[in-house]
Coordinates of C-alpha atoms and ligand atoms in Angstrom, one line a residue:
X1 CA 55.7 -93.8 13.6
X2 CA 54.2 -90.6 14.5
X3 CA 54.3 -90.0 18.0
X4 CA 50.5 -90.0 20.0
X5 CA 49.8 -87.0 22.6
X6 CA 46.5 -86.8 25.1
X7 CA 44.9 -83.8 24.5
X8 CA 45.1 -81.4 27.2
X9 CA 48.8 -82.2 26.2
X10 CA 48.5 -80.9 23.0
X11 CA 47.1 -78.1 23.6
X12 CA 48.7 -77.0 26.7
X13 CA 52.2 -78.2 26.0
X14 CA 53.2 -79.6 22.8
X15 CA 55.9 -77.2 20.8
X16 CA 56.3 -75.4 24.4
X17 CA 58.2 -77.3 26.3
X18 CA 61.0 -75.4 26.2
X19 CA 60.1 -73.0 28.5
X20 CA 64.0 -72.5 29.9
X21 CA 64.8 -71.0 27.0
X22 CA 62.0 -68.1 28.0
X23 CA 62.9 -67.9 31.6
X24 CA 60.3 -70.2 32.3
X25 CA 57.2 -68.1 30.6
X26 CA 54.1 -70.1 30.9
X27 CA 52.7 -68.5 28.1
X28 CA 54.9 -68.4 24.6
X29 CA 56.5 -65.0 23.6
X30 CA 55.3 -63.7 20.5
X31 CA 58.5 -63.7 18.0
X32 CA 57.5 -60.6 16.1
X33 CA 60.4 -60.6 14.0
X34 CA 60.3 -60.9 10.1
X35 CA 63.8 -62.4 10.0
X36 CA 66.6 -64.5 11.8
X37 CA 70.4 -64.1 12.2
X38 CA 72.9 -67.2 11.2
X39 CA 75.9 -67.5 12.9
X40 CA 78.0 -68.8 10.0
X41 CA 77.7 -69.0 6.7
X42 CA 77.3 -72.8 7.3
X43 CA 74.6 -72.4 9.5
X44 CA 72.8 -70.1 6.8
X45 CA 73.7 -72.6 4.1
X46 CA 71.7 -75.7 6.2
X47 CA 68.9 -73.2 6.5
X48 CA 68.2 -72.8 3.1
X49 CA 68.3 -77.0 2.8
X50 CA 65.7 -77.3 5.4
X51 CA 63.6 -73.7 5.0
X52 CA 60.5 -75.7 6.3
X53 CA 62.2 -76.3 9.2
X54 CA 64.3 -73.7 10.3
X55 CA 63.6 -70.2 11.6
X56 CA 64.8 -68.1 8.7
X57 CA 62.3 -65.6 7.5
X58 CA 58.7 -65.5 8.7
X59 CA 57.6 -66.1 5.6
X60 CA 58.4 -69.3 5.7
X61 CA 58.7 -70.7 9.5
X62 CA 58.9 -68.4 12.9
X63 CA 58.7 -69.8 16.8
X64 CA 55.1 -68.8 17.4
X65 CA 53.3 -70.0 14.6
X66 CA 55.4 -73.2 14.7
X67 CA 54.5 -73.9 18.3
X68 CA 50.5 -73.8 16.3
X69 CA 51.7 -75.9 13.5
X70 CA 52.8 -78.7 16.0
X71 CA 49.4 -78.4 18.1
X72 CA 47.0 -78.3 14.6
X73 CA 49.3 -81.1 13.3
X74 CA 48.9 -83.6 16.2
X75 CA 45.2 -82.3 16.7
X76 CA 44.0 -83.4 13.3
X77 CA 46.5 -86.9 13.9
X78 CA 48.7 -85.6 10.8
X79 CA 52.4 -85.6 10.2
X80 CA 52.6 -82.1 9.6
X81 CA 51.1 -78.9 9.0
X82 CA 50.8 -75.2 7.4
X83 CA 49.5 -72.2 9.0
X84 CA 47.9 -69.8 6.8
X85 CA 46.0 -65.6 7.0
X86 CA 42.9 -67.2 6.5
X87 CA 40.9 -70.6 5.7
X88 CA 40.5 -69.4 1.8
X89 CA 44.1 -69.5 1.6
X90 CA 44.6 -72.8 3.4
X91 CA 41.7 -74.6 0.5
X92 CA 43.8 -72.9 -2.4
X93 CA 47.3 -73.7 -1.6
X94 CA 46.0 -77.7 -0.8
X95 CA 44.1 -77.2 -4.2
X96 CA 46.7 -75.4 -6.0
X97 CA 50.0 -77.4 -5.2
X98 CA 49.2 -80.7 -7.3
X99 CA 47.1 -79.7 -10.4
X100 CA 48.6 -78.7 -14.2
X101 CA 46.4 -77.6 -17.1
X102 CA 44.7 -80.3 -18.4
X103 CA 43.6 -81.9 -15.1
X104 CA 40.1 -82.2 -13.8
X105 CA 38.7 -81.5 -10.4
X106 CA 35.6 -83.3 -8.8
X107 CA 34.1 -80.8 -6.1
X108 CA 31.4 -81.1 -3.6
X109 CA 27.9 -79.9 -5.1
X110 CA 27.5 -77.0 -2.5
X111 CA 31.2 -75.9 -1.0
X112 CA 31.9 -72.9 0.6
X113 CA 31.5 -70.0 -1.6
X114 CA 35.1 -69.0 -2.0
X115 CA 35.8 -72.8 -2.8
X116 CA 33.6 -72.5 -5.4
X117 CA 34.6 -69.8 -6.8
X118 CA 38.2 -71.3 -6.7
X119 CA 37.4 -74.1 -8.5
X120 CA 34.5 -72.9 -11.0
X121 CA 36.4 -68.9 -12.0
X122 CA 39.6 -69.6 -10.9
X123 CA 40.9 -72.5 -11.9
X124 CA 39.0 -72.6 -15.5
X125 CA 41.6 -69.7 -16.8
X126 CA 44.1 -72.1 -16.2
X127 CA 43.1 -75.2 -18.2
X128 CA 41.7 -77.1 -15.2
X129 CA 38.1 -78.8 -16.0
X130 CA 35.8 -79.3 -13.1
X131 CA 32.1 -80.7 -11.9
X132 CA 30.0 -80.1 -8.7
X133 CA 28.4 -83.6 -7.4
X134 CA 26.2 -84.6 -5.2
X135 CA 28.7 -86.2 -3.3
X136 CA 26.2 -87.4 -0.6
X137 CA 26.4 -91.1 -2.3
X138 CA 29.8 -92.2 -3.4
X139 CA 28.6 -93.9 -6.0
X140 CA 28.0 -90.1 -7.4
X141 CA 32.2 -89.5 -7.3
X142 CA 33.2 -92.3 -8.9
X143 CA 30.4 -91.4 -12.3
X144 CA 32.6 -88.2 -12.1
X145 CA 35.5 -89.7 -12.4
X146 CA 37.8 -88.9 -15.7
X147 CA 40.9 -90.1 -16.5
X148 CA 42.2 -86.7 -15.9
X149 CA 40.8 -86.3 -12.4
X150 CA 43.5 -85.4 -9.9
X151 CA 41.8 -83.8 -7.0
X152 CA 38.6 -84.4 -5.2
X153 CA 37.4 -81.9 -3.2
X154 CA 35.6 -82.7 0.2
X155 CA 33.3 -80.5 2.8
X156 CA 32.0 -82.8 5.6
X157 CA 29.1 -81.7 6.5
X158 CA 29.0 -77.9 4.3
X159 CA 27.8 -75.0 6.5
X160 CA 24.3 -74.3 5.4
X161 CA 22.8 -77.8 4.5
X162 CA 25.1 -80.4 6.5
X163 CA 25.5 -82.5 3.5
X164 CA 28.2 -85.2 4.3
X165 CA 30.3 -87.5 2.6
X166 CA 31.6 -91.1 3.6
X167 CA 35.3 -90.1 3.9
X168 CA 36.5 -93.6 4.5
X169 CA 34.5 -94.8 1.0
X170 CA 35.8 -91.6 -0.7
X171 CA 39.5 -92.4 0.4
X172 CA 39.5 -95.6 -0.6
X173 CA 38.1 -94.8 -4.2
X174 CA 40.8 -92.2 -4.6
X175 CA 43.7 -93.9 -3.4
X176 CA 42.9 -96.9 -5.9
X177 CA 43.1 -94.8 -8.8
X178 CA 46.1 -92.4 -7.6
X179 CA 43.8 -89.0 -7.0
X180 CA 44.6 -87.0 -4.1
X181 CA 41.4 -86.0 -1.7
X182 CA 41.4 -82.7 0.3
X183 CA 38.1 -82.1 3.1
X184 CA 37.7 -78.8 4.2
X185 CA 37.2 -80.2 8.1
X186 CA 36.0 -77.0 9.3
X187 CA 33.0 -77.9 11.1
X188 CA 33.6 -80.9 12.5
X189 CA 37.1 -79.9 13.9
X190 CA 39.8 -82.0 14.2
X191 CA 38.1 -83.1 17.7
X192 CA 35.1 -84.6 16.2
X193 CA 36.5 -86.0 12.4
X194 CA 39.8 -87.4 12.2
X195 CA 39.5 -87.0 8.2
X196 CA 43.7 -88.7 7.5
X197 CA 42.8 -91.7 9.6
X198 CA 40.1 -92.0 7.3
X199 CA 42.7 -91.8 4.7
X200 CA 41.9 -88.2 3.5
X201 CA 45.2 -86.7 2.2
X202 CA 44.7 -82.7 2.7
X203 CA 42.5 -81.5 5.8
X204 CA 42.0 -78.2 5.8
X205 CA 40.3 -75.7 8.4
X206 CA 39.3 -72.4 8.5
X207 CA 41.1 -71.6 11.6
X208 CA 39.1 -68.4 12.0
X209 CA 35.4 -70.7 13.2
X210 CA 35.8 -72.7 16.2
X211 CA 40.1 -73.4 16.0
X212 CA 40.2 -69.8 17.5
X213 CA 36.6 -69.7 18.6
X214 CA 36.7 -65.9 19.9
X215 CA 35.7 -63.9 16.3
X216 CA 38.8 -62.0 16.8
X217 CA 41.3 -63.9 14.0
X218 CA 41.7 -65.1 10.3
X219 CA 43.5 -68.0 9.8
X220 CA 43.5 -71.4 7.8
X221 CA 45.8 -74.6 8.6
X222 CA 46.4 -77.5 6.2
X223 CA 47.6 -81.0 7.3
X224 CA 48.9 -83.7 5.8
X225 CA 52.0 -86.1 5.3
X226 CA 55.3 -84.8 5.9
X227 CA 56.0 -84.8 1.8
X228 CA 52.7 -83.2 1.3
X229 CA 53.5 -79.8 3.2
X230 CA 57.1 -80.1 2.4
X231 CA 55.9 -80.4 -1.7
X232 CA 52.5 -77.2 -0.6
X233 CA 55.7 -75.1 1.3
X234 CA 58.0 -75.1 -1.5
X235 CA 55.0 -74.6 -4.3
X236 CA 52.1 -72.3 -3.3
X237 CA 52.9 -71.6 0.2
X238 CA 56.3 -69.4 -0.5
X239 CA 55.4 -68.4 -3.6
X240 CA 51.9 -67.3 -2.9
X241 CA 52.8 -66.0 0.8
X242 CA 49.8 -66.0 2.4
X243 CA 51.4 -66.7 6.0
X244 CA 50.1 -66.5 9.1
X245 CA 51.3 -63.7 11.2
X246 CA 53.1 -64.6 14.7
X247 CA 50.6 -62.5 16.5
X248 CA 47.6 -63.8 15.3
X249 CA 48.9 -67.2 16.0
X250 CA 50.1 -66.3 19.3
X251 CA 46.1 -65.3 19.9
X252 CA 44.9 -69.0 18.0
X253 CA 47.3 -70.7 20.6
X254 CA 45.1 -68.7 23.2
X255 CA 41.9 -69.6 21.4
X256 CA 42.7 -73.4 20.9
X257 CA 42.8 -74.2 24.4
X258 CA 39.6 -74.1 25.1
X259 CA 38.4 -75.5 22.2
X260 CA 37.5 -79.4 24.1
X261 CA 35.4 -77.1 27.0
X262 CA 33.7 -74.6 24.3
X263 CA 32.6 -77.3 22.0
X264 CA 31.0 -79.1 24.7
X265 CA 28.8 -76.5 25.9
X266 CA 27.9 -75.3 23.1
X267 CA 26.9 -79.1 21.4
X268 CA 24.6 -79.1 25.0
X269 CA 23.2 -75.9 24.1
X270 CA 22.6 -76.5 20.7
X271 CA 20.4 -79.7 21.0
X272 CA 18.0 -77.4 23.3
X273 CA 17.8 -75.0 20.7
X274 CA 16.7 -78.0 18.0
X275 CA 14.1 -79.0 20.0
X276 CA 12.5 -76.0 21.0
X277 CA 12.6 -74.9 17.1
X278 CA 12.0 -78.3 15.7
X279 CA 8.4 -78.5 17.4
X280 CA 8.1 -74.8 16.8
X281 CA 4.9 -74.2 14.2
X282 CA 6.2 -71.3 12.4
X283 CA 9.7 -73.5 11.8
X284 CA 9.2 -75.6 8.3
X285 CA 12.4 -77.5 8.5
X286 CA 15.5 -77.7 10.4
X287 CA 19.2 -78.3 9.3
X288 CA 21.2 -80.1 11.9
X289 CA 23.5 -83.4 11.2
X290 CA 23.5 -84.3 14.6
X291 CA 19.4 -84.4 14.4
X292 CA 18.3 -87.8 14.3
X293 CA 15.9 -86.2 11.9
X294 CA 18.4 -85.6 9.1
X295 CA 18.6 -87.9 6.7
X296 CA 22.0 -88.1 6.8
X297 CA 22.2 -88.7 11.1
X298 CA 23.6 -92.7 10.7
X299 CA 26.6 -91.3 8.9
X300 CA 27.7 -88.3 11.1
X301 CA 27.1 -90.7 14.2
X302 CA 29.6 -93.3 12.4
X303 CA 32.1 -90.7 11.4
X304 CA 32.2 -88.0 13.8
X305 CA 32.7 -88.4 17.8
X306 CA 30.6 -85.1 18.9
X307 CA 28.1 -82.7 17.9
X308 CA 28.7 -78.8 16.8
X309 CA 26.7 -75.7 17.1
X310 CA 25.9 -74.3 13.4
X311 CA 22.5 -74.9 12.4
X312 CA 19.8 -73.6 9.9
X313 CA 16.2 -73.4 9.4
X314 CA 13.9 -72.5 7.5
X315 CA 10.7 -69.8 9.0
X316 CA 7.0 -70.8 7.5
X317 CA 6.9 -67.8 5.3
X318 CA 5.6 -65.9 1.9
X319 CA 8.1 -63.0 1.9
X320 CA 11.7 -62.2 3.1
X321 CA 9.3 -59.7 5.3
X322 CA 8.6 -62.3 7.9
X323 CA 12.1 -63.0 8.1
X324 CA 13.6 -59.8 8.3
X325 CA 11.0 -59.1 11.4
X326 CA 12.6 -62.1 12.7
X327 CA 15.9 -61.6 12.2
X328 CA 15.6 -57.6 13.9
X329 CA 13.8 -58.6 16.3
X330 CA 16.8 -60.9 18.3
X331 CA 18.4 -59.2 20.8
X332 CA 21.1 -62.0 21.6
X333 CA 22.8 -63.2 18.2
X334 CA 24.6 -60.8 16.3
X335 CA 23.7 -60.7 12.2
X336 CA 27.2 -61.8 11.1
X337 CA 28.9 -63.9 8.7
X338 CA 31.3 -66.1 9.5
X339 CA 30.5 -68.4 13.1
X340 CA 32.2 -70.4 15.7
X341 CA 33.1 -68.1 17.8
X342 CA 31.9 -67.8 21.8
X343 CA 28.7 -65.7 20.6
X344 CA 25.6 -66.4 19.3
X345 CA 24.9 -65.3 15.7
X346 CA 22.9 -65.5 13.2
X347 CA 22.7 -65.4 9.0
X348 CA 19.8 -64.9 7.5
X349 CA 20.1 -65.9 3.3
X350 CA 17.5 -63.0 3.4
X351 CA 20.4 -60.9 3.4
X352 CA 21.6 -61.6 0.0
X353 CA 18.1 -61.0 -1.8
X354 CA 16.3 -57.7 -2.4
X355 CA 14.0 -56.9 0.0
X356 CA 10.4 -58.4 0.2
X357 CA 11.5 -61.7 -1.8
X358 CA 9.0 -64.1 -2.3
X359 CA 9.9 -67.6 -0.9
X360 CA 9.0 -69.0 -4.2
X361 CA 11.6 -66.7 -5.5
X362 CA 14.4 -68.6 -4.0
X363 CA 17.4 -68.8 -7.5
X364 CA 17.7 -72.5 -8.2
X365 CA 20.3 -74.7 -6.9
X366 CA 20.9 -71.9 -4.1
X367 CA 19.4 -72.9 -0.4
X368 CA 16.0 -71.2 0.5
X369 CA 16.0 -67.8 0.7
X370 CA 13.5 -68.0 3.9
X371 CA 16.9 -70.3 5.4
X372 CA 18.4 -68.9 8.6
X373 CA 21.6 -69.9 9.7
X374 CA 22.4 -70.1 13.9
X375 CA 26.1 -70.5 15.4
X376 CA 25.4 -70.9 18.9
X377 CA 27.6 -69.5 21.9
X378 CA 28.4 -69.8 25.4
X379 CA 25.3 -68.2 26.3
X380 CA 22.3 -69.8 28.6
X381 CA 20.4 -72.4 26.9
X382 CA 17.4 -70.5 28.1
X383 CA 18.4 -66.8 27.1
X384 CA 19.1 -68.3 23.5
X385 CA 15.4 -70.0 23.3
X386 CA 13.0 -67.4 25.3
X387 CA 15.3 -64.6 22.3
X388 CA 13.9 -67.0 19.5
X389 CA 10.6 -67.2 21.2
X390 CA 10.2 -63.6 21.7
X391 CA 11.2 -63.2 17.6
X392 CA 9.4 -66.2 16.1
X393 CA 6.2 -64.2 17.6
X394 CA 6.8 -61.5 15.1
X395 CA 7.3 -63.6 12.4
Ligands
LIG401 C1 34.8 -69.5 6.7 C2 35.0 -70.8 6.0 C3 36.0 -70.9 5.0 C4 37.0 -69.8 4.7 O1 37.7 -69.5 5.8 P1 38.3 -68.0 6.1 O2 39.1 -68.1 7.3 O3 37.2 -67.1 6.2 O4 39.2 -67.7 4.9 C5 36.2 -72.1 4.4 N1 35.3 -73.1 4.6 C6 34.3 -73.0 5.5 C7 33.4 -74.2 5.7 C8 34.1 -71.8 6.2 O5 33.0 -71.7 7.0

């Protein structure tokens, strides 16, 4: 049985309660030390049975980030868990560690863009066969479905179009036919989608969005069972050693907790800013699974407990024009990839075009190139909303 935490317990005690053994230091010292001394060879020799587990080479374990692993582990209600330098290298290792050549992959229609690249360039050169679905109906996975599938691969909601999946339905299809399921959970957070009670196997994060939630770190975790780490440690974890340094988790202890207060405002903030731009008139369409306007709204009230603060829409436009006198006309998001951090920003798909695109333009398949993406901040509801106002009149 795996032990239950509350979670201001969690995140400011679990893995620290040994504070004797740092003369009572609230806050954990950072082990900035690449290796660790045995006593006797017998001591060594029960290290290298139990590498997982035992502070050897920070490669492989060290105090800080294990005082993270315990915290993201518990968090996202899993046995166990890996901390890794960024969210990319969290998604490959979970991918990575159970396929051979010859296997086939099912993969969410529109993952994130590294995923996809993972999956589609990546794994191809080694003999691993793939399809993008629209996973939105179940019913879509299962059609996919070969008798070589070994993986499905998960993003509830994605970050630019909030398309979800029925994890629990998803789970169940797997598990019945022996195929292992990994969500990339980094949206929702492990506050708001408890993907293994669901019965997901591999929940991965990019640690760097709202885990950490102050734009100052990169980092991925992956959770799971106990003999799913131990089998992702020993394969792509060591041998691929993409670790997470003991400093940057020392700052993601930091960063996580505040994660239950910073979600909060900013899910407040964030439904002011859908309403002023959903009755906006130069606003065509807005993105937003906690809308009761998207089509998908029953499932994320069923699956999640609480709302985020990423968002897109789209500007009534002909050209990329209108958008980019939008977009430099904000004074209080910062044009940025990446999001979830304490500051507003924004990402306009503009970006990635030449300039003076016409809407109509927009490659196929891809999301509308007139699409802006929002991560909203700690900032005043008001400030956010009179900014948007102020640069929706230029539009
Ligand atoms: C940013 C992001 C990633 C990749 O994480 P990094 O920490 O940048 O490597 C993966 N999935 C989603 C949904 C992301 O937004």
């Amino acid at each position: 049985m795996m032990q239950q935490y509350d979670l201001s317990y969690i995140l400011n005690h679990l893995g620290e309660e040994d504070r004797a053994r740092h003369r009572g230091a609230v806050a954990p010292p950072v082990y900035q030390s690449a290796i660790f001394a045995f006593d006797s060879v017998a001591a060594m020799r029960a290290g290298f049975n139990d590498e997982l587990d035992t502070t050897l080479y920070t490669r492989g374990n060290n105090p800080t980030v294990e005082i993270l692993r315990r915290k993201l582990a518990a968090l996202e209600g899993a046995e166990d868990a890996l901390l890794f330098g960024s969210g990319a290298a969290a998604i490959a290792a979970g991918v990575l560690a159970g396929l051979r050549a010859g296997d086939h992959v099912v993969c969410v229609q529109k993952p994130y863009s590294w995923t996809r690249s993972l999956v589609r360039d990546f794994l191809s050169r080694f003999g691993v066969s793939h399809c993008f679905v629209d996973a939105r109906e179940v019913a879509a996975i299962e059609a996919a479905l070969t008798p070589q599938t070994r993986l499905i691969v998960l993003e509830s909601p994605n970050t630019l179009t909030y398309e979800q999946q029925d994890l629990a339905a998803v789970a169940r299809l797997a598990r019945a036919r022996g195929i292992r399921t990994l969500l990339d959970n980094s949206y929702a957070t492990p506050l708001h989608q408890s993907a293994i009670a669901l019965g997901i196997d591999l929940v991965a994060h990019s640690a760097t969005k709202y885990l950490n939630g102050h734009s100052d770190v990169v980092a991925g975790v992956l959770c799971g069972s106990k003999a799913l780490i131990r089998e992702i440690f020993s394969g792509p974890y060591m041998t691929l050693g993409a670790m997470l340094s003991p400093h940057d988790a020392w700052l993601l202890i930091r960063g996580l907790r505040t994660l239950p207060i910073r979600l909060r405002q900013i899910a407040a903030t964030t439904q002011a800013v859908v309403a002023f731009l959903s009755q906006h008139p130069k606003v065509e369409q807005v993105w937003y699974p906690h809308d009761p306007a998207d089509p998908q709204f029953a499932l994320s009230q069923r699956q999640t407990t609480g709302a985020s603060g990423l968002l897109s829409f789209t500007i009534r436009c002909d050209s990329t024009r209108a958008i980019e006198r939008f977009c430099d006309a904000l004074r209080r998001f910062l044009m940025t990839v990446s999001w979830g951090g304490y500051e507003s920003l924004l990402f306009p798909v503009a970006a990635v075009y030449p300039p003076d695109t016409k809407v109509t333009e927009t490659r196929t398949g891809t999301v509308p190139v007139n699409l802006v993406r929002l991560s909203i901040g700690l900032e005043e509801a008001d400030v956010l909303v009179a900014d948007l106002a102020q640069a929706l009149d230029r539009v």
